[in-house]
XYZ file of N, CA, C and O in Angstrom:
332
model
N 90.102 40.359 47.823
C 91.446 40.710 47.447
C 92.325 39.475 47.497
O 92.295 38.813 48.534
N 92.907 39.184 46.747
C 94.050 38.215 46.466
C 95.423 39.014 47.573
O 95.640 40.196 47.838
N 96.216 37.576 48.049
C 96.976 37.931 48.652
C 98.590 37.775 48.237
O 98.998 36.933 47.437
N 99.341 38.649 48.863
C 100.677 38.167 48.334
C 101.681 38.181 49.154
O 101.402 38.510 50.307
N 103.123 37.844 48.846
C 103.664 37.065 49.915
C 105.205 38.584 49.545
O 105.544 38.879 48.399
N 105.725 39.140 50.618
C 106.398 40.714 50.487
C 107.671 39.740 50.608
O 107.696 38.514 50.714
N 108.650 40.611 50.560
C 110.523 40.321 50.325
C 110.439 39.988 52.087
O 111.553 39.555 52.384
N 109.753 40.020 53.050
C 110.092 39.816 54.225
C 110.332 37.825 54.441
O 110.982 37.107 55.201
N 109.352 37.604 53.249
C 109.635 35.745 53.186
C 110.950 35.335 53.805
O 111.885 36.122 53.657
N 111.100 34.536 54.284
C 112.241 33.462 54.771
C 111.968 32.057 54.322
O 112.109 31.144 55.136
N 111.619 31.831 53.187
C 111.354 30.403 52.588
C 111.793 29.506 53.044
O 112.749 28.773 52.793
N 110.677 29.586 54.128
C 110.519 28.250 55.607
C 109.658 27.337 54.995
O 109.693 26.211 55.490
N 108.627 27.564 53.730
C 108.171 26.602 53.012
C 107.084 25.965 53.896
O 107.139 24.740 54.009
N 106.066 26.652 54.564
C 105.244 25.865 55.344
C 104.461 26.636 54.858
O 103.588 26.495 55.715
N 103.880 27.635 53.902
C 102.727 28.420 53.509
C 102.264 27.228 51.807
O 101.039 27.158 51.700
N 102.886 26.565 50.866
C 102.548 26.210 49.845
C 102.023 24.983 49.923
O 100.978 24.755 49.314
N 102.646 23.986 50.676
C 101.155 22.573 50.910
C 100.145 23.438 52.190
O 99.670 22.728 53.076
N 99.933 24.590 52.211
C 98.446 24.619 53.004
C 97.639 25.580 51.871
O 96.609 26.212 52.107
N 97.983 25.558 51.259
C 97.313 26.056 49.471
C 96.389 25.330 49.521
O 96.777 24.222 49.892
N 95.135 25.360 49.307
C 94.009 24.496 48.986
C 94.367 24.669 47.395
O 94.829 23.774 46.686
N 94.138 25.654 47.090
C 94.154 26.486 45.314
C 94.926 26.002 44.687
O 94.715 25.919 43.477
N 96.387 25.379 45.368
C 97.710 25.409 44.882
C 98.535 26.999 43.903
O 99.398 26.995 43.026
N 97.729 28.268 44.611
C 98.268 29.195 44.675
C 99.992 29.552 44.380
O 100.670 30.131 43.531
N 100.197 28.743 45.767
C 101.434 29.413 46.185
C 102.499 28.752 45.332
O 102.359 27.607 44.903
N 103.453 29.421 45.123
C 104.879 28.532 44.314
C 106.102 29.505 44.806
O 106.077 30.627 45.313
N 107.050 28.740 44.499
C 108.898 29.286 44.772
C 108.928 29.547 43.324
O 108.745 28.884 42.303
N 109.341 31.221 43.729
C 109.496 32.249 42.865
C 110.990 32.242 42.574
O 111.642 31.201 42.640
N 111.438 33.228 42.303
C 112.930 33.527 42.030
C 113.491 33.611 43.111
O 114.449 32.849 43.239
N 113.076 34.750 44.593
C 114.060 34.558 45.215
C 112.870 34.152 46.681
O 113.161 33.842 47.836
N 111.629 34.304 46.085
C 111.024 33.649 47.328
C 109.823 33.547 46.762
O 109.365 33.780 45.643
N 109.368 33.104 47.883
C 107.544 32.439 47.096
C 106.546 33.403 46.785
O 106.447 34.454 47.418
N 105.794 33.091 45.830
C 104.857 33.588 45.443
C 103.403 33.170 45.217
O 102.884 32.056 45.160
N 102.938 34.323 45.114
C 100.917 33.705 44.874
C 99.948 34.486 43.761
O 99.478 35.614 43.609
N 99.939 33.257 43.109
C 99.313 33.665 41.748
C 97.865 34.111 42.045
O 97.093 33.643 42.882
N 97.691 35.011 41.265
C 96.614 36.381 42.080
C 94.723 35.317 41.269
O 93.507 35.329 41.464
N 95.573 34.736 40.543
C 94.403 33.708 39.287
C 94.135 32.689 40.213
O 93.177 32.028 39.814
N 94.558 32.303 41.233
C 94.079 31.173 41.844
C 93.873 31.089 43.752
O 93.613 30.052 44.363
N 94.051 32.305 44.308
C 93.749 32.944 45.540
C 92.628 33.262 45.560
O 92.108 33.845 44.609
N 91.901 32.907 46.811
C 90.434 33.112 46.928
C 90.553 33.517 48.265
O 89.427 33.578 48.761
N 91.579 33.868 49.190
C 91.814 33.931 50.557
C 91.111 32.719 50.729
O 90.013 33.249 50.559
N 90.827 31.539 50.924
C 90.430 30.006 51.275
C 89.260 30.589 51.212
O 88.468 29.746 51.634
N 88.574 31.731 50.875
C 87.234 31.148 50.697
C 86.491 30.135 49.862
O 86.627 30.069 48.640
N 85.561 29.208 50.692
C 84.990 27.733 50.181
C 86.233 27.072 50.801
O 86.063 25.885 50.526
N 87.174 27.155 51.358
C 88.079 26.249 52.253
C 87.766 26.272 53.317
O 87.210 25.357 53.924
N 88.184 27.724 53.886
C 88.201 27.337 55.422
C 87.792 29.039 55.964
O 87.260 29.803 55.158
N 87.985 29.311 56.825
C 87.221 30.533 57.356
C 88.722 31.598 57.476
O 88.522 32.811 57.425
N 89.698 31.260 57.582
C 90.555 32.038 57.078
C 91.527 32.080 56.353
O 92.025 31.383 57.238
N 92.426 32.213 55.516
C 93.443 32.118 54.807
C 94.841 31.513 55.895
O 95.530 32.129 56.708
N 94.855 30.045 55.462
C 95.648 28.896 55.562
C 97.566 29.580 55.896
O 98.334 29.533 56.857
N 97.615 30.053 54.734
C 99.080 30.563 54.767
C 99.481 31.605 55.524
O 100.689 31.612 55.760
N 98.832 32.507 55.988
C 98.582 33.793 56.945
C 98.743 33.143 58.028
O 99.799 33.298 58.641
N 97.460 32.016 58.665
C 97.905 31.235 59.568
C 99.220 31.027 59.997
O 99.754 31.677 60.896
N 99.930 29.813 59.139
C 101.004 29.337 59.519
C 102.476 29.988 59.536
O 103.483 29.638 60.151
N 102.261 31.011 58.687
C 103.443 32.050 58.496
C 104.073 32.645 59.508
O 103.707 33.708 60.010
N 105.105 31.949 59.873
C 105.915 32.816 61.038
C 106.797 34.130 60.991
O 107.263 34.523 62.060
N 107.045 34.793 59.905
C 107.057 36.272 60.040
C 105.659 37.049 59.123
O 105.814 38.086 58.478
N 104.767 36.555 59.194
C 103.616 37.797 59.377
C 104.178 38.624 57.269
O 104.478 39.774 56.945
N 104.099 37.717 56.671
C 104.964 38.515 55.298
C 103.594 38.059 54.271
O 103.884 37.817 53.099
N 102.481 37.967 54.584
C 101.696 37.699 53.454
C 100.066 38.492 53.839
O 99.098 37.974 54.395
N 100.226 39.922 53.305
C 99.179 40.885 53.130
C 98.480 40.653 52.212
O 98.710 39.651 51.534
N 97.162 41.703 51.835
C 96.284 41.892 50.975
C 97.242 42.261 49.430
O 98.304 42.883 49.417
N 96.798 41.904 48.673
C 97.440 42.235 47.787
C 96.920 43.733 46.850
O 96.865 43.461 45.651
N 96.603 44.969 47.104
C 96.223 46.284 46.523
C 95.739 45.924 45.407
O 94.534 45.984 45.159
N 96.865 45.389 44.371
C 96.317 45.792 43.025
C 95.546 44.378 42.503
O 95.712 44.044 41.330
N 94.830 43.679 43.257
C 94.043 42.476 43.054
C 92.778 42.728 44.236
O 92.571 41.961 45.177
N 91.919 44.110 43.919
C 90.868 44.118 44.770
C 89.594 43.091 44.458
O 89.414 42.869 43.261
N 88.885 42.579 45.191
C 88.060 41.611 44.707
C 86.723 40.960 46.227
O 86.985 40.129 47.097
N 85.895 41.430 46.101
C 84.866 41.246 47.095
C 84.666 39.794 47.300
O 84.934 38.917 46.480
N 84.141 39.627 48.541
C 83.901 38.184 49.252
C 83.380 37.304 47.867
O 83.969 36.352 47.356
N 82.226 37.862 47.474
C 81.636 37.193 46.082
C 82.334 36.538 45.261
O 82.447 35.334 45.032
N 83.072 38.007 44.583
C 83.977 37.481 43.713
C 85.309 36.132 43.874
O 85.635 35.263 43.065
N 85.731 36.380 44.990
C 86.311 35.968 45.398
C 85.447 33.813 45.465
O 86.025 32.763 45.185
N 84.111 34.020 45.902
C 83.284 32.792 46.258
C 83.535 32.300 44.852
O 84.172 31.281 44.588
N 82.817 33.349 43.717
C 82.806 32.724 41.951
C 84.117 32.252 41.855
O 84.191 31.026 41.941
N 85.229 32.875 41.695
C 86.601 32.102 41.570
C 87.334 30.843 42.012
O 88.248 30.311 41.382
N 86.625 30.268 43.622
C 86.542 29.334 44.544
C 85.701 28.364 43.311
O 86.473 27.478 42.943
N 84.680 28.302 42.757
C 83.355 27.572 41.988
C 84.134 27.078 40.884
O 84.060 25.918 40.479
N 85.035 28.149 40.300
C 85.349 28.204 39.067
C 86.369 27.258 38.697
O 86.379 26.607 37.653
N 87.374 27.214 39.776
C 88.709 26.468 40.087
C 88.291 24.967 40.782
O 89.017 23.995 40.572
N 87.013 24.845 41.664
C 86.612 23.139 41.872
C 86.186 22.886 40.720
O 86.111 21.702 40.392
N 85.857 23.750 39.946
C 84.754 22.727 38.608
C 83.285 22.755 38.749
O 82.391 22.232 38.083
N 83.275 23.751 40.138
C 81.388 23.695 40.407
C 80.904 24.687 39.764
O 79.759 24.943 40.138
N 81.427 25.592 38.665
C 80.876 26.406 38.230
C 81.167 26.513 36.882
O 80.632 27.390 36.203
């Protein structure tokens, strides 16, 4: 599942340089994560980077971007160029 970032944001700006993907961007009134380039860091790191550092807890699963570990690995392949 791709993740996304809810109206609870406080664009403290410490979730978009820990983007491996370069996912994340400043949206209209707060940041966002393009569902085309989220892999939850899988092939990065063992957990999702921005979840980490996020100090109000505002970046869930995203529902309507369901997508298994796999899928999720192919999309990681697809976006280095290894696939």
């Amino acid at each position: 599942m791709s993740l996304m970032i809810t109206d609870e944001c406080i664009n403290c700006d410490v979730c978009e340089p820990e983007c491996p993907n370069e996912a994340i961007s400043q949206g209209e009134e707060i940041y966002v994560i393009d569902p085309s380039k989220c892999t939850e860091c899988i092939g990065h790191y063992d957990e999702p980077q921005c979840q980490q550092v996020c100090p109000v807890d505002c970046i869930p699963h995203d529902p309507n971007f369901k997508e298994s570990e796999e899928q999720l690995m192919e999309k990681y392949l697809v976006l280095t160029g290894q696939l």
